[in-house]
CSV table of C-alpha atoms in Angstrom, one decimal:
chain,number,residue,atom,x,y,z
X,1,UNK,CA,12.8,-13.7,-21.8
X,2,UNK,CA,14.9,-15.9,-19.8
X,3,UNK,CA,16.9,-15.1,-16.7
X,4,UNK,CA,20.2,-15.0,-17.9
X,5,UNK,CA,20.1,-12.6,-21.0
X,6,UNK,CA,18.8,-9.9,-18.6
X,7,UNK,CA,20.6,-9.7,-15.9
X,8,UNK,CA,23.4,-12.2,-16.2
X,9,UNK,CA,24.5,-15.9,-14.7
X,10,UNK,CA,22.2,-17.0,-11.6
X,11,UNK,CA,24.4,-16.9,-8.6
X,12,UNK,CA,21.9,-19.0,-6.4
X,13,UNK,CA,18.6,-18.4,-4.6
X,14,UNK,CA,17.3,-18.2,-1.6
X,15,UNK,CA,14.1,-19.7,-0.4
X,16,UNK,CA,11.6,-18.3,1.9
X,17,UNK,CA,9.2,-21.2,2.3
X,18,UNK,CA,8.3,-21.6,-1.8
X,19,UNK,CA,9.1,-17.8,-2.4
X,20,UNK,CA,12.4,-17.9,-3.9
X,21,UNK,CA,14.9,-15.0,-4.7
X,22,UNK,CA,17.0,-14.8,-7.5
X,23,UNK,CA,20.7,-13.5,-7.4
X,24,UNK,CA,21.9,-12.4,-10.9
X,25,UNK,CA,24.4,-9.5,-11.0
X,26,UNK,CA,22.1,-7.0,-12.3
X,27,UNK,CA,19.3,-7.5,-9.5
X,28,UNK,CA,22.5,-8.0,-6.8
X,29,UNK,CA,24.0,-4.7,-8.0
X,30,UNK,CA,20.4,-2.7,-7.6
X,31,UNK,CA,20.4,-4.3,-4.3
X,32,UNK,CA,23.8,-3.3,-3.3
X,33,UNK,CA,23.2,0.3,-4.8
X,34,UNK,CA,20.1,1.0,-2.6
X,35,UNK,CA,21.7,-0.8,0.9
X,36,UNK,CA,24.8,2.0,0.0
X,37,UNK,CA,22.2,4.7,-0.3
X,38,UNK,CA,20.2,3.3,2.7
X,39,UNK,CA,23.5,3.5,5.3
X,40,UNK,CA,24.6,6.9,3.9
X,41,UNK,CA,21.1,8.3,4.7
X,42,UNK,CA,20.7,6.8,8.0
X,43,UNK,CA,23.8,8.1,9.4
X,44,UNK,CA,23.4,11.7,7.5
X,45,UNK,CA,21.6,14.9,9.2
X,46,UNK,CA,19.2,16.6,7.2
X,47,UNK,CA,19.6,19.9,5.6
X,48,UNK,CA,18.3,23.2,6.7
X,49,UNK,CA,16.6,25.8,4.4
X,50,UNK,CA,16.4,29.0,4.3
X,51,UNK,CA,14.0,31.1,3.0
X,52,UNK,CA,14.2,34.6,2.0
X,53,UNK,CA,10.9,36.4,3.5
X,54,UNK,CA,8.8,39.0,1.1
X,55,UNK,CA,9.5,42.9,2.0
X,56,UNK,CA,12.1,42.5,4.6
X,57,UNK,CA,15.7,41.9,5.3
X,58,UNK,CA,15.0,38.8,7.0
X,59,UNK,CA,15.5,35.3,6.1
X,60,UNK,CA,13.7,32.3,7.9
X,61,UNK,CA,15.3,28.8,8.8
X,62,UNK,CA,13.4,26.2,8.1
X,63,UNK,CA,14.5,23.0,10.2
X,64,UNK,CA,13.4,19.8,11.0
X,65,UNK,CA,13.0,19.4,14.8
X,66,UNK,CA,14.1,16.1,16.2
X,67,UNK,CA,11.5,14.4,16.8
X,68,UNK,CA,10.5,14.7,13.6
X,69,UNK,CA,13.9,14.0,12.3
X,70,UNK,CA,14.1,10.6,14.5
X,71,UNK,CA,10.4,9.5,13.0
X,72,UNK,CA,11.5,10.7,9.5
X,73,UNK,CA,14.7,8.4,9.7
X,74,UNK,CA,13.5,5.1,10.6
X,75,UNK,CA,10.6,5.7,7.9
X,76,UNK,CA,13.3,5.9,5.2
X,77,UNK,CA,16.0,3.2,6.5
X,78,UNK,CA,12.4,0.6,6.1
X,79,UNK,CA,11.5,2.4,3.1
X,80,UNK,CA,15.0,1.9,1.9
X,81,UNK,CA,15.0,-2.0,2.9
X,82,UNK,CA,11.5,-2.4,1.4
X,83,UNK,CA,13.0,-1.2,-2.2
X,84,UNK,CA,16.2,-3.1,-1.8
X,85,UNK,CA,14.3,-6.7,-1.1
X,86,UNK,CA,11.9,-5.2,-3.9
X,87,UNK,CA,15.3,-5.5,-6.2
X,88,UNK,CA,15.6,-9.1,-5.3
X,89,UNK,CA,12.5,-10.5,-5.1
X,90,UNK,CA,11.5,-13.5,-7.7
X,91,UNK,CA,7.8,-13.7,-7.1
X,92,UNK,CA,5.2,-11.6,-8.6
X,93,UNK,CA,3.1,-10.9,-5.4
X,94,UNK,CA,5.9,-10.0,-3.4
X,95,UNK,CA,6.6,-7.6,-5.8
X,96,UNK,CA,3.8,-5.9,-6.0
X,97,UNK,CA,3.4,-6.2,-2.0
X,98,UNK,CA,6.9,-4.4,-1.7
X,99,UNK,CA,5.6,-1.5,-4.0
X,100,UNK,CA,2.5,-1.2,-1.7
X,101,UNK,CA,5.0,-1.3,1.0
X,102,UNK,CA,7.1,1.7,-0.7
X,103,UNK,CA,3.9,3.6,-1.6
X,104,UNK,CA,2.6,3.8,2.3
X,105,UNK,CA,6.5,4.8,3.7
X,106,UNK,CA,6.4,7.5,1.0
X,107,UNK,CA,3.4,9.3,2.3
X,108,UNK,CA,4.7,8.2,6.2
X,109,UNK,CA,8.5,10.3,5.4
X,110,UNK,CA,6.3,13.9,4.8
X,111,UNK,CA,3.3,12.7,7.0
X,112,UNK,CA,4.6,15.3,9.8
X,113,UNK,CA,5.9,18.4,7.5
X,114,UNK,CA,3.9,21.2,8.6
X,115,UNK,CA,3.4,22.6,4.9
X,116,UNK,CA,-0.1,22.7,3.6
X,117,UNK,CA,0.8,22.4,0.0
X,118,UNK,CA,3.0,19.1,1.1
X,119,UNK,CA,0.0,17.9,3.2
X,120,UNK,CA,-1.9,18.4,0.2
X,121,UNK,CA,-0.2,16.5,-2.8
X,122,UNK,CA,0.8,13.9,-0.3
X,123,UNK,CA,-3.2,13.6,0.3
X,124,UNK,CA,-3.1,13.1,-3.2
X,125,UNK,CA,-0.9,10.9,-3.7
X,126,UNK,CA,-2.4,8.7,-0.8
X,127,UNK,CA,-5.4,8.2,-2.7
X,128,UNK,CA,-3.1,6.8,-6.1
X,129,UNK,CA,-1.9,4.7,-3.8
X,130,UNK,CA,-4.5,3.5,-2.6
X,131,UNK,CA,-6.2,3.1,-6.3
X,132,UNK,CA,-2.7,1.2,-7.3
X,133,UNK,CA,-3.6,-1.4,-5.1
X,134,UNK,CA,-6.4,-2.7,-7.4
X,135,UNK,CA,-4.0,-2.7,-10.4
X,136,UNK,CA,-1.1,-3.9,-8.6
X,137,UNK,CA,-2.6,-7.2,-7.0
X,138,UNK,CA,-5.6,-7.3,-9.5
X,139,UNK,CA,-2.9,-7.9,-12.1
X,140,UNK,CA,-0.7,-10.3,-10.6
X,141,UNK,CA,-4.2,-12.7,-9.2
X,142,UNK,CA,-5.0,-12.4,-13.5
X,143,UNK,CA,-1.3,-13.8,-14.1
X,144,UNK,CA,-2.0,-16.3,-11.6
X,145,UNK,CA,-5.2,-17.3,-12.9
X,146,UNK,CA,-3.8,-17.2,-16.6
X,147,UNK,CA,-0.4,-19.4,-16.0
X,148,UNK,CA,-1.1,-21.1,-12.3
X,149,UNK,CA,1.9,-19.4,-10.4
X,150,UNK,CA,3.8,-16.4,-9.3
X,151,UNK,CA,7.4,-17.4,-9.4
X,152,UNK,CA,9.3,-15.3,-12.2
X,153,UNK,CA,11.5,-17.8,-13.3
X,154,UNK,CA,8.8,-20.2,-14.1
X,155,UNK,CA,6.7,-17.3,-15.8
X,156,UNK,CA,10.1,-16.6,-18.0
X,157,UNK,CA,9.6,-19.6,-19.6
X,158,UNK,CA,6.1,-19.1,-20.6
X,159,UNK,CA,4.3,-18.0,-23.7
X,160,UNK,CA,2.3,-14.8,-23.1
X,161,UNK,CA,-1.7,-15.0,-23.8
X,162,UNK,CA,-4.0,-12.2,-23.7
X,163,UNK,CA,-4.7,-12.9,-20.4
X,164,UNK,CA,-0.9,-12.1,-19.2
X,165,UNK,CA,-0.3,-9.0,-21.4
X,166,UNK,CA,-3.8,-7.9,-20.0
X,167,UNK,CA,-2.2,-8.2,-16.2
X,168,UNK,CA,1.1,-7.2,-16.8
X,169,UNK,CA,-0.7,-3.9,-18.4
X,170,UNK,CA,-2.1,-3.7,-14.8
X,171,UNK,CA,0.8,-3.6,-12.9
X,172,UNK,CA,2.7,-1.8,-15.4
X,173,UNK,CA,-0.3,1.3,-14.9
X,174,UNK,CA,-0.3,0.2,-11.0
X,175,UNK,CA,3.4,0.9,-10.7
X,176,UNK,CA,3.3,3.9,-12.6
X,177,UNK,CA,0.8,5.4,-11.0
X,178,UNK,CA,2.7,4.4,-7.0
X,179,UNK,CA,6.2,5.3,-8.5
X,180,UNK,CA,4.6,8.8,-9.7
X,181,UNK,CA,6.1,8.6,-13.2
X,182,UNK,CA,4.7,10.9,-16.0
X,183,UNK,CA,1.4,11.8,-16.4
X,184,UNK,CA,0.8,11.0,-12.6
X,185,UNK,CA,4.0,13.0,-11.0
X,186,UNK,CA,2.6,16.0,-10.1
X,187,UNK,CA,1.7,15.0,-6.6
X,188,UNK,CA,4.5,12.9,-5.8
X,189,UNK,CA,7.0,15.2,-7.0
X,190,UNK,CA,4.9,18.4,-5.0
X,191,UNK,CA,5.3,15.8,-2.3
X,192,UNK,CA,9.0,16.1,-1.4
X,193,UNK,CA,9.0,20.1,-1.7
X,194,UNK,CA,10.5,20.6,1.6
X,195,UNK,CA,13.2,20.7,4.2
X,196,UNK,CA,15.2,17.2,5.5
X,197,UNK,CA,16.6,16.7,2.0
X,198,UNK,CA,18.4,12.8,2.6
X,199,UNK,CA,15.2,11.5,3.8
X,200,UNK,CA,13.4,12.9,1.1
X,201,UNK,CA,16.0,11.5,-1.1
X,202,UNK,CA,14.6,8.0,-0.8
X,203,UNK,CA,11.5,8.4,-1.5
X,204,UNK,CA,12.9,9.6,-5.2
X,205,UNK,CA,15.5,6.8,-5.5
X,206,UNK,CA,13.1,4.5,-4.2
X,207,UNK,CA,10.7,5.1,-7.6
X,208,UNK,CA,13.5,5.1,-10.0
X,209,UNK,CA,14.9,1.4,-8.9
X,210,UNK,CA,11.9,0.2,-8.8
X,211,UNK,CA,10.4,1.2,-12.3
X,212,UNK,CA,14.1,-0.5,-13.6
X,213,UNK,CA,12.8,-3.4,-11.5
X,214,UNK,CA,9.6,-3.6,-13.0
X,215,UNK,CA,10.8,-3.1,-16.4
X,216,UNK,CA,12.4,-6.2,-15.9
X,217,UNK,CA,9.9,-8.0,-14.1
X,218,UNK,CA,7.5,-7.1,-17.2
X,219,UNK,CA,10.2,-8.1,-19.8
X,220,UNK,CA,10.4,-11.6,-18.0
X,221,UNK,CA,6.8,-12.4,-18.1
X,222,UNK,CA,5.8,-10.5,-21.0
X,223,UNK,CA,8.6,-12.1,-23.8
R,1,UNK,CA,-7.2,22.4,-26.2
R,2,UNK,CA,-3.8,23.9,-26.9
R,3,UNK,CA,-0.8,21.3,-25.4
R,4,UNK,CA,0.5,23.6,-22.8
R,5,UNK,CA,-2.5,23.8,-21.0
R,6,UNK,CA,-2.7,20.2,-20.4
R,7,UNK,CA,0.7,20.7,-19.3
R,8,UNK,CA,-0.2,22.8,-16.7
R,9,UNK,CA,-3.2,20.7,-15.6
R,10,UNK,CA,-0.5,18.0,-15.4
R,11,UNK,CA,1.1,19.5,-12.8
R,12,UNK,CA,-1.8,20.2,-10.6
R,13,UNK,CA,-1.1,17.9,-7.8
R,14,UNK,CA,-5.2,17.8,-7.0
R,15,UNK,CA,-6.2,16.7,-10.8
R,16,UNK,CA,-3.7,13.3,-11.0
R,17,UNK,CA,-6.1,11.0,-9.1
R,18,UNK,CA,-8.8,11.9,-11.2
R,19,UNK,CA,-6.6,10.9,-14.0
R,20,UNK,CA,-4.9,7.9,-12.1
R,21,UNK,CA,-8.9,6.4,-12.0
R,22,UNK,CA,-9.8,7.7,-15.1
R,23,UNK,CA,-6.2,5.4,-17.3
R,24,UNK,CA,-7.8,3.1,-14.7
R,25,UNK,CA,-11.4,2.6,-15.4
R,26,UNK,CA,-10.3,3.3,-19.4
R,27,UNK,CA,-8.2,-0.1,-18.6
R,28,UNK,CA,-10.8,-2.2,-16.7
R,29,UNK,CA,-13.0,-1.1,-19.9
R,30,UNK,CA,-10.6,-2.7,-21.8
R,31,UNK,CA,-10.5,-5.6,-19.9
R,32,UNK,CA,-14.2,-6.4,-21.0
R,33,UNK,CA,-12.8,-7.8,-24.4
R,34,UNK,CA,-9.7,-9.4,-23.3
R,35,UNK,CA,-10.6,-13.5,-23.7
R,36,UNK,CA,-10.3,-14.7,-19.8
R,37,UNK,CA,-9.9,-18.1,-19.1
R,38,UNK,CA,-8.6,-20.2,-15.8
R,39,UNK,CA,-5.9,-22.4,-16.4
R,40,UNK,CA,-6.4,-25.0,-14.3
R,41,UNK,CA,-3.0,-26.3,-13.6
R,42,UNK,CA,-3.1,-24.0,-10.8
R,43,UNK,CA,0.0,-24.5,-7.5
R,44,UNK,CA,-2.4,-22.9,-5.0
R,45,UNK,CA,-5.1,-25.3,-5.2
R,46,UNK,CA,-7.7,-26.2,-2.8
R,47,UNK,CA,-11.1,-28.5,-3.6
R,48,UNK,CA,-14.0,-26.6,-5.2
R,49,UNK,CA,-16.3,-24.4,-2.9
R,50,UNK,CA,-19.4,-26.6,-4.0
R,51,UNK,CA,-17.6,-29.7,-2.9
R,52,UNK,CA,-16.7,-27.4,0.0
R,53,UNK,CA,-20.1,-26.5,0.9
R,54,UNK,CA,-21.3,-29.9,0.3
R,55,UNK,CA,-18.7,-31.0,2.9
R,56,UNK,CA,-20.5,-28.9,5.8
R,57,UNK,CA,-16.9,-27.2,6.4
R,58,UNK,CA,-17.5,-23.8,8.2
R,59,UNK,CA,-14.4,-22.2,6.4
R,60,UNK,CA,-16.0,-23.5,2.8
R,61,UNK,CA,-14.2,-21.3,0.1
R,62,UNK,CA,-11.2,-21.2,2.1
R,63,UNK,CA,-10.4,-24.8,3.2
R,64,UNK,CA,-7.1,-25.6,2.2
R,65,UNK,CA,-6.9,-29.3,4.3
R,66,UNK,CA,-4.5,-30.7,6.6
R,67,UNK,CA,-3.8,-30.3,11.0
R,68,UNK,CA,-1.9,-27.9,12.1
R,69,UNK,CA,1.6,-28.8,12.9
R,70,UNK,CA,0.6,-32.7,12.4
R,71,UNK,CA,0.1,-33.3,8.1
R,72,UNK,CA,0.2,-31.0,5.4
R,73,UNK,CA,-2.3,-29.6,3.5
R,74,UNK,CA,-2.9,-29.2,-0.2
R,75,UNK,CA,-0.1,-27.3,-1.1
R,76,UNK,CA,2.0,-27.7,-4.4
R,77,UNK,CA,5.4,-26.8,-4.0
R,78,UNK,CA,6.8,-24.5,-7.4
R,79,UNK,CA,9.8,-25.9,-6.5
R,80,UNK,CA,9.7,-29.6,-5.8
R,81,UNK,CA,12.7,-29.6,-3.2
R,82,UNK,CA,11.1,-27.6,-0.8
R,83,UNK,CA,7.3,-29.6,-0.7
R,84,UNK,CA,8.4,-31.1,2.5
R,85,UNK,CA,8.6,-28.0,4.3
R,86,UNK,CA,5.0,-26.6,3.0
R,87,UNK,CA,1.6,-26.3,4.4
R,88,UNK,CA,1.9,-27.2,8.0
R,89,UNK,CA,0.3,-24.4,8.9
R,90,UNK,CA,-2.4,-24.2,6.5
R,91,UNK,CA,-5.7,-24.5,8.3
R,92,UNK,CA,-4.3,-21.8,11.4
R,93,UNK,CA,-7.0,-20.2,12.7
R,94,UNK,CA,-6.9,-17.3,15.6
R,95,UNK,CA,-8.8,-18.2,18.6
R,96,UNK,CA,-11.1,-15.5,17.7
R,97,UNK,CA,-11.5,-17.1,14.1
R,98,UNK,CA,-12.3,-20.5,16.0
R,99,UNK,CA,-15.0,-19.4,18.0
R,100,UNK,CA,-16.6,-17.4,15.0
R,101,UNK,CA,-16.8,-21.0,12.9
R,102,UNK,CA,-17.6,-23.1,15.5
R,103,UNK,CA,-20.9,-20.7,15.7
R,104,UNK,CA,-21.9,-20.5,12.5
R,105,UNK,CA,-21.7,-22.9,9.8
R,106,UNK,CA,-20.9,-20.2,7.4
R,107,UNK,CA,-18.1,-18.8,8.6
R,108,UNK,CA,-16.0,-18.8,5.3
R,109,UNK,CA,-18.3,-17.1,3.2
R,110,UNK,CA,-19.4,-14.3,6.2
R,111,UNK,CA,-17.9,-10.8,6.1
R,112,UNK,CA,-15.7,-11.4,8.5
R,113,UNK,CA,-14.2,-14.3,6.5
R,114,UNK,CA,-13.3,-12.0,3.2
R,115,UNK,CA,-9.6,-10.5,2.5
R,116,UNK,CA,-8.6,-8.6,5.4
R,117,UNK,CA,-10.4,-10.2,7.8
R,118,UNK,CA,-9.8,-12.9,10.5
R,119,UNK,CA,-9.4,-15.5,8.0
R,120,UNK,CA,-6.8,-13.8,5.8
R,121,UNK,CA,-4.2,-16.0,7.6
R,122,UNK,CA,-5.3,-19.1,5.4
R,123,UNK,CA,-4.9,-17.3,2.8
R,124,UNK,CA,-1.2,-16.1,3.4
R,125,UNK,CA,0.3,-19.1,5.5
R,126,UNK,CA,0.6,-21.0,2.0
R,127,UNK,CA,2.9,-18.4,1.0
R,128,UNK,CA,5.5,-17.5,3.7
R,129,UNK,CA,6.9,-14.2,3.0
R,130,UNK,CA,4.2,-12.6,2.1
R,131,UNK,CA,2.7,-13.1,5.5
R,132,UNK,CA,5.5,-10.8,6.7
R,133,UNK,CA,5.2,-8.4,4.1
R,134,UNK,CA,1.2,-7.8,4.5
R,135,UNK,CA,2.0,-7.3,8.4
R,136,UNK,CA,4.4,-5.2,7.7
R,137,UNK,CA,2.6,-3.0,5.1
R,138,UNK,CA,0.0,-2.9,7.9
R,139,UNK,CA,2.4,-1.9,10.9
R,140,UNK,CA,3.9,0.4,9.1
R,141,UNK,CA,0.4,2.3,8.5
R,142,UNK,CA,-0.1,1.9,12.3
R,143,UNK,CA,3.4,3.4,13.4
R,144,UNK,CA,2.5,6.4,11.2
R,145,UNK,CA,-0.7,6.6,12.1
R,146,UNK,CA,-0.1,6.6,15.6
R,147,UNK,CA,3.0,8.8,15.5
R,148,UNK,CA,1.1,11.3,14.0
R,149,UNK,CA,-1.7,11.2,16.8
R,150,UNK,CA,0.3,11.5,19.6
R,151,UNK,CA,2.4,14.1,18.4
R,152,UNK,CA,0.3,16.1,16.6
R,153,UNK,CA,-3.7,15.2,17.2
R,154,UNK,CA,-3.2,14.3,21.0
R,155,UNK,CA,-0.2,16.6,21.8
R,156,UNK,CA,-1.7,20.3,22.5
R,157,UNK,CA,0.3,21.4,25.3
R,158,UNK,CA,2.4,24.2,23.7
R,159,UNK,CA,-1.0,25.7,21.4
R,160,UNK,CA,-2.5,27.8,23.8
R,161,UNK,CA,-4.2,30.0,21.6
R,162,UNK,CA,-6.0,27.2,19.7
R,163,UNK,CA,-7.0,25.8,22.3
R,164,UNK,CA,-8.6,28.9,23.8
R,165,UNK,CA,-10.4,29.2,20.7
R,166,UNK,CA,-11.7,25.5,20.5
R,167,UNK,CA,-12.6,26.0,24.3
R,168,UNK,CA,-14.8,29.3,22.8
R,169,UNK,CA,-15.8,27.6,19.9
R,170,UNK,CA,-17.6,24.7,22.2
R,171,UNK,CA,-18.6,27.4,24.4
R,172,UNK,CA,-20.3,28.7,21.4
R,173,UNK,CA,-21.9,25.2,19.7
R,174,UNK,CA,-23.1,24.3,23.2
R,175,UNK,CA,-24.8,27.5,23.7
R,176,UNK,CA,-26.3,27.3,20.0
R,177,UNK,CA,-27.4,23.4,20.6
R,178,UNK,CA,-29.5,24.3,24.2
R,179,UNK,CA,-30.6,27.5,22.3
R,180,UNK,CA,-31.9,25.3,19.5
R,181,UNK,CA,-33.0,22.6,22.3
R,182,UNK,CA,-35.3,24.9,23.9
R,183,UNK,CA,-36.9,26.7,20.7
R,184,UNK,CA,-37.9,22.8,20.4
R,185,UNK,CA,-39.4,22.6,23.3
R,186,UNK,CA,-41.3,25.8,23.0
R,187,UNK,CA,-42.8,24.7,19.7
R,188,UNK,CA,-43.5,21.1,21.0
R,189,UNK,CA,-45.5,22.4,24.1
R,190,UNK,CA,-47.3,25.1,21.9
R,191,UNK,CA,-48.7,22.1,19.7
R,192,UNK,CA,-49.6,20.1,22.3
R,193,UNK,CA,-51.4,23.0,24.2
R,194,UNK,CA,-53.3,23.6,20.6
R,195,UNK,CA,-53.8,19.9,20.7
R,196,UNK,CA,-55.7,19.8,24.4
R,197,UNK,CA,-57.9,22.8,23.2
């Protein structure tokens, strides 16, 4: 499917060496959307939970103290950043290198909670991650090998082979599995069950832009 | 197996990587029948690793041609207008990766030589931004990791009471070791006494 009956007339590009990012409103208004989201949660506090306590009167606060907080922050401004250039992007690989980048900030934003059950799915979820990345690049070196390049807007205009479905089936179960949509959401969604809500924001928004994104990216190379 | 079991195994955060590798490996299967062929009109080219090999060049898989900073190398540009700009820094090796192939003629095809090793950079300097991108995927894993030591793993100060017991606990595997140590020693010198009779 061509560029311009998915996401509307091309604004321009911009080239980074022979990568080459595509403005079109649709990808410009993602981007825009998740920069918003980035600002608001960089200058926001987190929240503080409290929990009622079995047996007693007594309810206990659960905070995040600031070191924490500090760590948490800058994790989710890059992990914010990394989805937003993820939005733009008009090559393949850098797509799929963006999701890898997502994947690793998700597990870095809950890396210091100190709830076992967190620690645990986000244990979990490291080792989807680290499965994705076989899927993720496996499929886009099979689309390379199958059309001889990477750059979406070349791959637009291409018929899709057996070959291509074959990869784009890859990254399609790679990004499923990093995004933690259904069947694999259990440990990414266990993941963010916790205090310091905005930070923990991202790492949902993040997942939802970029399945849209890879809808897209698959629609492009697939039709 | 009724359908709201399998809900409930769903959301066991422990049983989705077994899944995850499971849709995988049920995929890869798949892959066994899918007809594979290499197109060759390929951008990212680079000469054949038997021509490579034949050449005597220490990088062999990975040569991609041209000086650094004087010609270019092999590089097709996607995009015509930029090919002037490409592959000037093709054949960049670290200092470390220069030593290793002026050793050994088989540098390229080493351990040392595969993805993620020292000669990654060949790999990734045709491609600009992704250079940045792999770095930063990796920095990223470092700041974590580190953050994590020295706040948590190295950082013990305030734990008093575990680290009494860890100090007991060595106490305790230290005096179970030299216990075991000299049982050993008891039964080594019995033999050999046995052995002189």
């Amino acid at each position: 499917m061509d560029f311009a009956t998915l996401g509307g007339n091309l604004f321009g590009t911009i080239p980074f060496g022979d990568i080459v990012l595509y403005l079109t409103p649709f990808n410009l208004f993602l981007f825009a959307i998740l920069l918003v989201f980035t600002i608001i949660i960089a200058i926001s506090n987190t929240e503080t939970q409290v929990e009622a306590t079995f047996g007693s009167l007594k309810n206990t606060n659960v905070t995040v103290g600031k070191k924490e907080f500090k760590q948490r922050r800058i994790l989710s401004i890059i992990c914010g950043i990394a989805s937003a250039g993820a939005m733009i992007t008009g090559d393949l690989f850098n797509f799929t290198l963006f999701m890898a980048l997502v994947g690793i900030l998700n597990i870095g934003i809950v890396s210091s909670v100190k709830q076992v059950s967190v620690l645990d799915s986000a244990f979990n979820y490291g080792l989807i991650a680290m499965m994705c990345s076989l899927p993720l690049f496996g499929g886009a070196a099979i689309i390379l090998a199958a059309t001889g390049t990477l750059s979406l807007s070349i791959l637009s205009s291409m018929p899709a082979s057996p070959m291509v479905i074959f990869g784009a089936v890859l990254i399609l179960l790679g990004v499923l599995g990093e995004s933690g949509v259904a069947p694999f959401f259990a440990s990414k969604a266990e993941m963010f069950r916790t205090a310091g809500s905005p930070f923990l924001v991202i790492i949902h928004l993040s997942s939802l832009f970029i399945i849209i994104r890879a809808v897209e990216i698959l629609l492009l190379v697939l039709l | 197996m009724r359908i709201s079991r399998l809900w409930n195994k769903l959301a066991k955060p422990k049983n989705i990587p077994r899944l995850f590798a499971f849709a995988l490996g049920i995929l890869l299967i798949v892959g066994f029948v899918v007809p594979f062929a290499l197109n060759i009109d390929q951008i990212y080219i680079r000469p054949a690793p038997q021509v490579q090999i034949d050449d005597g060049m220490s990088v062999a898989p990975y040569a991609r041609g041209g000086d650094i900073l004087k010609g270019p190398g092999i590089t097709l540009a996607q995009f015509p207008e930029n090919s002037p700009d490409l592959g000037w820094i093709n054949s960049y090796l670290t200092p470390l990766a220069v030593w290793v192939s002026s050793v050994t003629p088989y540098f390229g095809t080493s351990i040392c030589a595969s993805p993620g090793g020292i000669i990654d950079e060949i790999l990734y300097y045709t491609r600009g931004f992704d250079t940045i991108l792999e770095s930063t995927i990796l920095m990223m894993a470092f700041m974590i990791a580190s953050w994590l030591a020295v706040n948590y793993t190295a950082n013990r100060k305030n734990q008093k009471d575990e680290i009494k017991k860890d100090v007991k606990k060595a106490i305790r595997d230290s005096n179970k070791v030299a216990s075991e140590v000299r049982i050993n020693d008891i039964k080594a010198r019995n033999k050999q006494n046995r052995r002189e009779k």
